[in-house]
Amino acid sequence: MNKLIKYLIFLYTVTNWQLVKAQETNTEKSPILKSDVESTSAAKQQIPVYETVVISKKSIERDKTQSTTIVDGELLRSSSQASMLEALAQQSADIYVSARGTTHGVANGASGGIHIRGLGGSPNSQVLVVEDNVPDYQSIFGHPIPDEYVPSLIDEVLVIKGGDSVLYGSNAMAGVIILRSRWLTHEGYELQNDTAYGSYETLRETVSFLSKTGAFDIAAAVHALSSDGHRLNAGGNNVIATTAARYLITPNLKVSFRNKLVHIKGADPGPASHPNADNWYDVWRDNVSAELLYKYNEYKLTSLPYLTYGIHKLYDGFYSIDYIMGNKIEAQYEPSKIIKILLGVDPRRIDGRVKNRITKEHQKIKAMNEISFYSQVTVQPINWLTGVFGMRALNNTRYGSVFLYKSGLRLDLVEGLNLFARVTKNFRQPTIRELYLPYPTANPNLKPEYSTNEEAGVKFNSKYFEASCAGYRSDAHNLIKYFGAWPSAEVINIDNIMIWGIEATAKLKNIGPFTMHLSADWQDVGRYTRQNPSTKVNFAINFKHEFSSHRFNADINSEWVSGLYMNDYSRQAIKDVVAINLSLRYRYQIPDRKLSVEPYVILRNLLNQRYAYIKDYPMPGFNVLAGMRITM
């Protein structure tokens, strides 16, 4: 109750401050005099004018022959889901993300495992997350932290299905999730505050600021989440601060800097049948990068040095420092509309330190250094035919040389209708944890994983209707699997497995105020069924109505997940998941002012179903989150 009172006082203060600020801005405007116009015109003749480069939404997709899902950042910010990865999974049925409640957590008992077309899952090391062109994963554990991704500054997300190790290297076996942050596209600034309070003493606060002044851009955001959780020790606290700046030195040369600092605290509540007492974790992560972009006529050159650094503490004495550093350099050459050539070099160093804070014992690990040379050629000899061919030569200090390839074709039959087919060879090297850390076991003799992914499908897009259907198959070798429990646990490479399936989507749009979306996926996952559903269906209906300065938006979405098992070989079946959420939003744009107020309410698990994605980790019952978004 104290949190609720503080929240209401805070919301009242912020709302009144922004209303007063907007009013002051309007009343302080002075009349424009002729002398002002003349002096401004004279100044314009002396100050160099920089062209605003607006990047097309489609530019994030560099291979037109692959199966992808593109999600707008505003859709993610307005989602009724508890996390950004769960919101992504709502957009395509061949993406599955497990959950356990308000937060995902880390280490044992964590959720957020990402499966794309049957590969991936815990600990997500077969799905690569790339944030603003930087590969983002822990060097020791080889996977991202699900709770560190928030949509406050996201412009759009591209999900590549079937992997693309040619362009993105290790870990891009099942797929790649590419996040691109947004910048302001017009002169001025945007300040947004989003505050929400809900069930289980959940308090969420997000403040973002974007500005553009001539050749200089700034983007910054702070996101904070605090929750007691729906059961004992299921809550946590997350704070994520992002800052970015870029400067257009000349019309052809641009430099940008980014930094994201993350602090996550929480606990593993354990199975409901025998909960944990205090299995806490404390994680700090920092991602910093700089990008230099030069473009001249048909040439484009980028250099992207980056560093990902993390500190992890666990209740049992575990302490680790990990880092990944590299510099991704790419050159693009487009001599004509027929051909486009991309060349790149990607050196990385993956290292860290591990010790037990209680016993002071240090675990011996070895760093991994690698360098990759890759290329992609896009050919369009005629308007309706596009071919993409690529290869990557990766040299690792531990595993030697690795050769990867991909090839794809796309036929644009008529406007809005195209056929596509693609094959790619992907790769993942074992993580430091799998090689050296006895948590619960290690195997220094592990081999890298390989997969050959094939797909073929059709897409159609018109003013009122979108549809797609694709069949896919993944032939995977040397997959790394854990068997047994400590002290008899083992981690080994298994023989090859075959995963195949079919996914389809259909969308009705511009039907008055309604939009309807249906996505379904069925797959044969073979013997290794752990947290890998055979069937998933997503359905959503959106109602949007605007009149004058008002906008009302209602969104209801549902998810059905079937064929879930807790262990491999179809053991410990989990009951089918049926989840329905409802989001209601009202937005009022104050006339003649750059100020909007948007109250909203999110109703999750609308039918109060008792379900779980992870056995004995029940999801919350019916719960509510209400908030206010103010933009100026």
XYZ file of C-alpha atoms in Angstrom, residues 229-619:
391
model
C 6.573 -11.571 -7.370
C 3.524 -13.812 -7.237
C 5.205 -16.265 -4.847
C 7.933 -16.125 -2.226
C 11.353 -15.136 -3.667
C 9.909 -14.745 -7.168
C 10.411 -10.984 -7.310
C 13.380 -8.870 -8.277
C 14.766 -5.467 -9.156
C 16.096 -4.372 -12.548
C 17.717 -1.071 -13.491
C 18.813 -0.497 -17.095
C 20.413 2.793 -18.195
C 21.195 3.473 -21.863
C 23.003 6.469 -23.335
C 23.902 7.126 -26.959
C 25.182 10.007 -29.058
C 26.110 10.476 -32.687
C 27.601 13.267 -34.732
C 27.514 13.819 -38.484
C 31.059 15.106 -39.040
C 30.496 15.567 -42.775
C 27.639 14.459 -45.038
C 29.668 11.279 -45.665
C 31.176 10.606 -42.238
C 29.295 9.792 -39.026
C 30.478 8.667 -35.592
C 28.303 7.263 -32.797
C 28.786 5.987 -29.235
C 26.598 3.733 -27.079
C 26.668 2.470 -23.516
C 24.178 0.252 -21.677
C 24.560 -0.393 -17.950
C 22.444 -3.151 -16.374
C 21.936 -4.134 -12.719
C 19.683 -7.112 -11.973
C 18.885 -8.554 -8.536
C 16.541 -11.396 -7.689
C 16.310 -15.010 -6.612
C 15.377 -18.454 -7.846
C 12.166 -19.319 -5.955
C 12.636 -23.012 -6.725
C 9.903 -25.535 -7.519
C 6.588 -24.869 -5.807
C 6.685 -28.335 -4.219
C 9.990 -27.610 -2.418
C 10.867 -23.892 -2.730
C 14.330 -22.456 -2.213
C 15.118 -20.434 0.885
C 17.324 -17.649 -0.486
C 18.943 -18.531 -3.808
C 19.752 -14.932 -4.699
C 21.732 -13.491 -7.604
C 23.299 -10.088 -8.267
C 24.359 -9.228 -11.824
C 26.073 -6.162 -13.299
C 26.627 -5.824 -17.048
C 27.982 -3.035 -19.215
C 28.007 -2.874 -23.015
C 29.967 -0.095 -24.690
C 30.589 0.455 -28.409
C 31.606 3.093 -30.931
C 30.863 3.109 -34.636
C 32.524 5.016 -37.447
C 30.525 5.065 -40.682
C 31.867 6.421 -43.974
C 29.782 6.462 -47.137
C 30.802 7.748 -50.540
C 28.789 7.053 -53.673
C 28.563 3.254 -54.022
C 31.019 2.569 -51.169
C 30.244 2.134 -47.486
C 32.749 1.375 -44.714
C 32.043 0.791 -41.007
C 34.267 0.083 -38.027
C 32.637 -1.020 -34.764
C 34.900 -1.631 -31.733
C 32.956 -2.982 -28.735
C 33.306 -4.362 -25.222
C 30.761 -6.405 -23.246
C 31.648 -6.762 -19.564
C 29.862 -8.482 -16.675
C 30.083 -9.345 -12.971
C 27.925 -12.172 -11.597
C 27.446 -13.109 -7.934
C 25.366 -16.051 -6.688
C 24.251 -17.102 -3.223
C 26.491 -20.199 -3.223
C 29.738 -18.225 -3.501
C 29.993 -18.157 -7.291
C 31.705 -15.024 -8.591
C 32.649 -14.319 -12.188
C 34.020 -11.510 -14.305
C 33.553 -11.981 -18.040
C 34.181 -9.934 -21.134
C 34.044 -10.035 -24.913
C 35.955 -7.502 -26.960
C 36.189 -7.104 -30.700
C 36.096 -4.791 -33.675
C 33.733 -5.604 -36.520
C 34.792 -4.005 -39.816
C 32.587 -4.134 -42.914
C 32.873 -2.788 -46.440
C 29.987 -2.644 -48.911
C 30.273 -1.984 -52.615
C 27.297 -1.551 -54.922
C 28.602 -0.955 -58.460
C 25.120 -1.281 -60.002
C 21.557 -2.283 -59.216
C 22.433 -5.812 -60.284
C 25.056 -6.666 -57.694
C 25.897 -5.747 -54.114
C 29.055 -7.002 -52.378
C 29.665 -7.124 -48.613
C 33.050 -7.991 -47.078
C 33.846 -8.165 -43.380
C 36.399 -9.086 -40.751
C 35.331 -9.915 -37.191
C 38.062 -10.531 -34.549
C 36.964 -11.383 -30.985
C 38.479 -12.286 -27.641
C 36.320 -14.195 -25.161
C 37.656 -14.406 -21.613
C 36.828 -14.185 -17.921
C 37.645 -15.210 -14.361
C 35.728 -17.449 -11.977
C 36.193 -18.010 -8.264
C 34.351 -19.143 -5.156
C 33.993 -16.225 -2.750
C 33.593 -18.590 0.210
C 36.525 -20.978 -0.376
C 38.641 -18.436 -2.338
C 39.235 -21.157 -4.926
C 39.887 -19.971 -8.505
C 38.672 -22.020 -11.457
C 41.134 -22.417 -14.307
C 39.746 -21.419 -17.688
C 41.286 -20.586 -21.038
C 40.461 -17.585 -23.192
C 39.296 -18.081 -26.771
C 40.544 -15.875 -29.587
C 39.054 -15.975 -33.036
C 39.031 -14.060 -36.269
C 36.520 -14.401 -39.102
C 36.509 -13.257 -42.703
C 33.102 -13.242 -44.337
C 31.411 -12.119 -47.522
C 27.939 -11.885 -48.989
C 26.990 -11.219 -52.599
C 23.466 -10.139 -53.561
C 22.617 -10.502 -57.241
C 19.480 -9.226 -58.974
C 19.931 -9.843 -62.719
C 16.253 -9.154 -63.380
C 13.636 -7.345 -61.310
C 11.812 -10.490 -60.204
C 14.836 -12.644 -59.273
C 17.190 -12.116 -56.310
C 20.019 -14.410 -55.266
C 22.118 -14.219 -52.095
C 25.352 -16.169 -51.614
C 27.724 -15.982 -48.665
C 30.599 -17.663 -46.877
C 32.548 -17.274 -43.658
C 36.024 -18.547 -42.803
C 36.433 -18.625 -39.024
C 39.714 -19.427 -37.293
C 39.607 -20.250 -33.600
C 42.630 -20.777 -31.349
C 41.010 -23.932 -29.968
C 39.123 -25.467 -32.896
C 41.120 -24.283 -35.881
C 39.431 -23.338 -39.151
C 35.679 -23.507 -39.710
C 34.013 -22.917 -43.084
C 30.371 -21.804 -43.258
C 28.124 -20.965 -46.195
C 24.631 -19.911 -47.241
C 22.660 -19.612 -50.460
C 19.164 -18.309 -51.151
C 16.792 -17.358 -53.964
C 13.707 -15.159 -54.089
C 11.206 -14.881 -56.935
C 8.827 -11.894 -57.008
C 6.022 -13.309 -59.154
C 3.568 -10.419 -59.020
C 3.286 -7.368 -56.818
C 3.149 -8.514 -53.206
C 3.699 -12.227 -53.960
C 7.082 -13.937 -53.715
C 8.609 -17.382 -53.325
C 11.842 -18.005 -51.421
C 14.210 -20.872 -50.665
C 17.388 -20.957 -48.624
C 20.058 -23.231 -47.166
C 22.675 -22.233 -44.607
C 25.353 -23.960 -42.554
C 25.583 -22.653 -38.991
C 27.955 -23.118 -36.067
C 28.292 -22.747 -32.301
C 31.458 -23.262 -30.313
C 31.249 -24.671 -26.763
C 31.089 -22.095 -23.995
C 33.671 -21.593 -21.261
C 31.157 -22.987 -18.777
C 30.661 -26.190 -20.791
C 34.407 -26.678 -21.213
C 35.779 -25.811 -17.771
C 33.220 -25.138 -15.031
C 31.922 -27.989 -12.848
C 28.460 -26.391 -12.457
C 27.217 -29.132 -12.486
C 29.797 -30.648 -14.874
C 32.272 -29.788 -17.621
C 33.925 -31.501 -20.570
C 37.105 -29.987 -22.098
C 36.820 -32.402 -25.050
C 33.580 -31.011 -26.426
C 33.352 -30.373 -30.173
C 31.588 -27.425 -31.843
C 27.960 -27.763 -32.903
C 26.937 -27.583 -36.568
C 23.592 -27.408 -38.302
C 22.433 -27.298 -41.900
C 19.166 -25.371 -42.042
C 16.881 -25.490 -45.069
C 13.641 -23.656 -45.758
C 11.244 -22.826 -48.575
C 8.090 -20.777 -48.537
C 5.749 -18.178 -49.975
C 4.751 -14.684 -48.866
C 1.888 -12.445 -49.905
C 1.244 -8.855 -48.899
C -1.559 -6.517 -49.979
C -3.402 -3.551 -48.540
C -5.852 -5.677 -46.573
C -4.220 -9.072 -46.207
C -0.832 -10.598 -45.383
C 0.006 -14.288 -45.397
C 3.073 -16.503 -45.372
C 3.864 -20.193 -45.149
C 7.248 -21.894 -44.847
C 8.502 -25.424 -44.432
C 11.836 -25.908 -42.681
C 14.310 -28.608 -41.717
C 17.391 -28.503 -39.471
C 20.008 -31.241 -39.604
C 22.149 -30.705 -36.501
C 25.395 -32.460 -35.533
C 27.396 -32.631 -32.278
C 24.677 -30.908 -30.242
C 25.820 -30.340 -26.657
C 23.456 -31.827 -24.087
C 23.425 -32.212 -20.293
C 22.367 -35.548 -18.821
C 21.833 -36.665 -15.233
C 22.256 -34.673 -12.035
C 25.222 -33.801 -9.871
C 27.434 -35.639 -8.908
C 26.832 -38.044 -11.819
C 25.936 -35.393 -14.402
C 27.688 -35.229 -17.759
C 27.784 -32.885 -20.741
C 28.538 -34.513 -24.093
C 28.126 -34.164 -27.841
C 25.264 -36.256 -29.195
C 24.750 -37.726 -32.649
C 22.861 -35.814 -35.300
C 19.170 -34.984 -34.964
C 16.621 -33.878 -37.532
C 13.999 -31.223 -36.766
C 11.415 -30.320 -39.354
C 8.189 -28.393 -39.345
C 5.869 -25.896 -40.963
C 4.785 -22.423 -39.894
C 2.144 -20.099 -41.281
C 0.812 -16.620 -40.576
C -2.236 -14.666 -41.722
C -3.130 -11.060 -41.022
C -6.221 -8.998 -41.828
C -5.539 -5.263 -41.676
C -7.197 -1.961 -42.517
C -10.613 -3.580 -41.991
C -12.127 -0.491 -40.436
C -10.728 -0.158 -36.910
C -9.830 -3.871 -36.655
C -6.635 -5.846 -37.243
C -6.481 -9.611 -36.753
C -3.360 -11.758 -36.666
C -3.009 -15.560 -36.589
C 0.268 -17.491 -36.457
C 0.729 -21.258 -36.106
C 3.704 -23.612 -36.001
C 4.004 -27.400 -35.874
C 7.263 -29.304 -35.713
C 8.717 -32.738 -35.145
C 11.433 -32.042 -32.566
C 12.710 -35.631 -32.415
C 14.075 -37.247 -29.252
C 15.312 -34.174 -27.425
C 12.040 -32.631 -26.324
C 13.100 -30.659 -23.238
C 11.247 -27.305 -23.248
C 10.711 -27.640 -27.000
C 6.990 -27.529 -27.867
C 5.636 -29.376 -30.892
C 2.705 -26.972 -31.481
C 2.212 -23.272 -30.859
C -0.587 -20.939 -31.971
C -0.826 -17.180 -31.449
C -3.963 -15.147 -32.094
C -4.543 -11.409 -31.637
C -7.279 -8.858 -32.342
C -6.570 -5.138 -32.237
C -9.160 -2.367 -32.199
C -7.996 1.184 -32.848
C -10.219 4.261 -33.178
C -9.114 7.883 -33.508
C -11.297 10.978 -33.396
C -10.116 14.553 -33.060
C -7.371 14.558 -30.397
C -8.422 11.218 -28.932
C -7.324 7.668 -29.637
C -8.627 4.445 -28.114
C -6.786 1.160 -28.511
C -7.802 -2.308 -27.313
C -5.670 -5.380 -27.890
C -6.433 -8.963 -26.929
C -3.879 -11.682 -27.589
C -3.741 -15.372 -26.804
C -1.177 -18.149 -26.883
C -1.626 -21.914 -26.989
C 1.439 -24.096 -26.439
C 1.203 -27.881 -26.705
C 3.658 -30.767 -26.599
C 5.849 -29.380 -23.803
C 8.093 -31.693 -21.774
C 10.399 -30.992 -18.878
C 12.914 -33.679 -19.845
C 14.141 -35.165 -23.121
C 12.672 -38.321 -24.668
C 9.128 -36.982 -24.006
C 9.305 -37.422 -20.227
C 7.495 -35.300 -17.615
C 4.803 -33.859 -19.831
C 3.624 -30.337 -19.055
C -0.038 -29.448 -19.397
C -0.947 -27.352 -22.440
C -0.556 -23.628 -21.898
C -3.493 -21.329 -22.701
C -2.874 -17.672 -21.883
C -5.029 -14.648 -22.773
C -4.088 -11.012 -22.120
C -6.004 -7.776 -22.651
C -4.584 -4.272 -23.033
C -6.699 -1.070 -22.993
C -5.188 2.335 -23.847
C -6.596 5.833 -24.215
C -4.457 8.653 -25.618
C -5.264 12.352 -25.568
C -3.168 14.754 -27.612
C -3.477 18.283 -26.194
C -4.355 20.566 -29.138
C -1.600 22.911 -30.355
C 0.863 21.428 -27.891
C 3.513 18.776 -28.140
C 2.056 16.920 -25.190
C 0.055 13.720 -24.963
C -1.314 11.797 -21.995
C -1.962 8.072 -22.278
C -3.442 6.103 -19.370
C -3.591 2.330 -19.820
C -4.440 -0.902 -18.053
C -3.102 -4.394 -18.793
C -5.005 -7.503 -17.682
C -2.847 -10.641 -17.819
C -4.043 -14.245 -17.622
C -7.556 -13.004 -18.193
C -9.144 -16.415 -17.571
C -7.096 -16.989 -14.395
C -5.704 -20.259 -15.790
C -3.330 -22.403 -13.712
C -0.470 -23.149 -16.068
C 3.337 -23.375 -16.215
C 5.995 -23.299 -18.916
C 8.524 -24.874 -16.513
C 7.358 -27.810 -14.426
C 6.531 -26.834 -10.842
C 7.141 -23.121 -11.589
C 3.525 -21.904 -11.794
C 2.795 -18.672 -13.643
